[in-house]
Amino acid sequence: MAERVLTIEDLRVSFDTYAGEVQAVRGVSLHVDAGEVLAIVGESGCGKSVTAQTIMKLNPMPPARIAGGKIQLGEYDIVAASEKEMQKIRGKEVSMIFQDPMTCMNPTTQVGKQVIESVRLHTKMGRKEAAEQAVDHLTRVHIPNPKERVKQYPHEFSGGMRQRAMIAMALSCKPKLLIADEPTTALDVTIQAQIMQLLAELRSQMNTAIILITHDLGVVAGIADRVAVMYAGKIVETGTVNEIFYEHKHPYTEALLGSLPHTDARKQERLISIPGTPPDLLNPPKGCGFAARCRHCMQICREELPPAYPIGETGHASSCFLLHPDCPSAEERGDRT
């Protein structure tokens, strides 16, 4: 049985603003094992990045606040950890790859020096040994001429090369968990594929657990083992890639997959859009967050939060009253078309 790297239970994160409390994450529970890739998918503003950043306590506090729940990273209780403890944990136990590497790297410092700093911060290596490690890490992420590249500045790298350098920095101390927050958003399709292939290679070589934050379901299909679908600050469905793509049970998952373009050019079907807008998390609904946009919506969906109904014995679960054993038929519900 694989080692459990991360366990999150009933995590709630709020932002205290002048307008009131924004409940960005509303009771998220998930886990990741060593060598596993968990993809968290959902539209913008659903709480994916806030969840990921809370694992490393990167959200500024205040205005952010962990309102409740548990985050266990190996032996570390993240919620209870002080900032001094988090400085030891970040990079060594968990690292993060951000969307835009240009804004996350120091433009005035050579790329090699930035990797060296990351290595020396968490190890007792001397500068010479750390410099050799920097070249080794750039080689591992397939950056050509690494001995010359370590002397260059971020602006001398292409977008794909900068992202590779960020991955090298993130993996320099061999963390148990790597969080990739939409790592291919700013890249063209060809480079996207190369970066995802690189992450897959590094996962198999180092047995690193990966949380992949994305809205691109095509990326998910190629690398993830399990998928958590997130909406309005809650996880509404979890399962293996095949279960989410071919045996999904939540209407939001169905709508997300239905909005994807068809790969068969002969089919001239119009893309399906999801009507309405996500709920305002300043005043979240007391029932299902997707109720107002769901064509299967029943009265109970607006009044109560649905529990996570298990589907089989593989861990597949969906938070939808359609799975309740006493749920009426489509005709009785009067589903919208």
PDB file of C-alpha atoms in Angstrom, residues 13 23 30 39 43 73 75 98-99 107 115-116 128 130 154 162 197 203 206 225 242 262 282 287 290 301 303 324:
ATOM      1  CA  VAL A  13     -10.831  28.952   4.246  1.00  0.00           C
ATOM      2  CA  GLN A  23     -16.108  31.592   2.068  1.00  0.00           C
ATOM      3  CA  LEU A  30      -9.087  14.869  -0.094  1.00  0.00           C
ATOM      4  CA  ALA A  39      -6.078  16.596 -10.527  1.00  0.00           C
ATOM      5  CA  GLU A  43     -13.988  26.774 -13.443  1.00  0.00           C
ATOM      6  CA  LEU A  73       1.367  16.600   5.401  1.00  0.00           C
ATOM      7  CA  GLU A  75       4.124  14.120  10.102  1.00  0.00           C
ATOM      8  CA  PHE A  98       3.013  28.532 -10.413  1.00  0.00           C
ATOM      9  CA  GLN A  99       1.134  29.629 -13.551  1.00  0.00           C
ATOM     10  CA  PRO A 107      14.656  38.784 -12.830  1.00  0.00           C
ATOM     11  CA  VAL A 115      18.351  26.927  -7.874  1.00  0.00           C
ATOM     12  CA  ILE A 116      21.464  26.982  -5.642  1.00  0.00           C
ATOM     13  CA  LYS A 128      30.330  24.201  -5.105  1.00  0.00           C
ATOM     14  CA  ALA A 130      25.036  23.006  -4.724  1.00  0.00           C
ATOM     15  CA  PRO A 154      15.156  34.458 -16.576  1.00  0.00           C
ATOM     16  CA  ARG A 162      11.386  29.189 -17.594  1.00  0.00           C
ATOM     17  CA  GLN A 197       5.368  14.652 -20.224  1.00  0.00           C
ATOM     18  CA  ARG A 203       6.806  11.425 -11.009  1.00  0.00           C
ATOM     19  CA  MET A 206      11.193  10.247  -7.937  1.00  0.00           C
ATOM     20  CA  ASP A 225      -4.697   8.958 -11.624  1.00  0.00           C
ATOM     21  CA  ASN A 242     -12.060   6.760 -16.242  1.00  0.00           C
ATOM     22  CA  HIS A 262     -15.442  17.373 -30.064  1.00  0.00           C
ATOM     23  CA  LEU A 282     -20.063  36.241   0.285  1.00  0.00           C
ATOM     24  CA  GLY A 287     -28.137  23.967  -0.398  1.00  0.00           C
ATOM     25  CA  PHE A 290     -24.880  24.171  -8.443  1.00  0.00           C
ATOM     26  CA  CYS A 301     -31.217  20.754  -3.609  1.00  0.00           C
ATOM     27  CA  GLU A 303     -32.518  23.679   0.980  1.00  0.00           C
ATOM     28  CA  HIS A 324     -30.405   9.211  -3.099  1.00  0.00           C
TER      29      HIS A 324
END
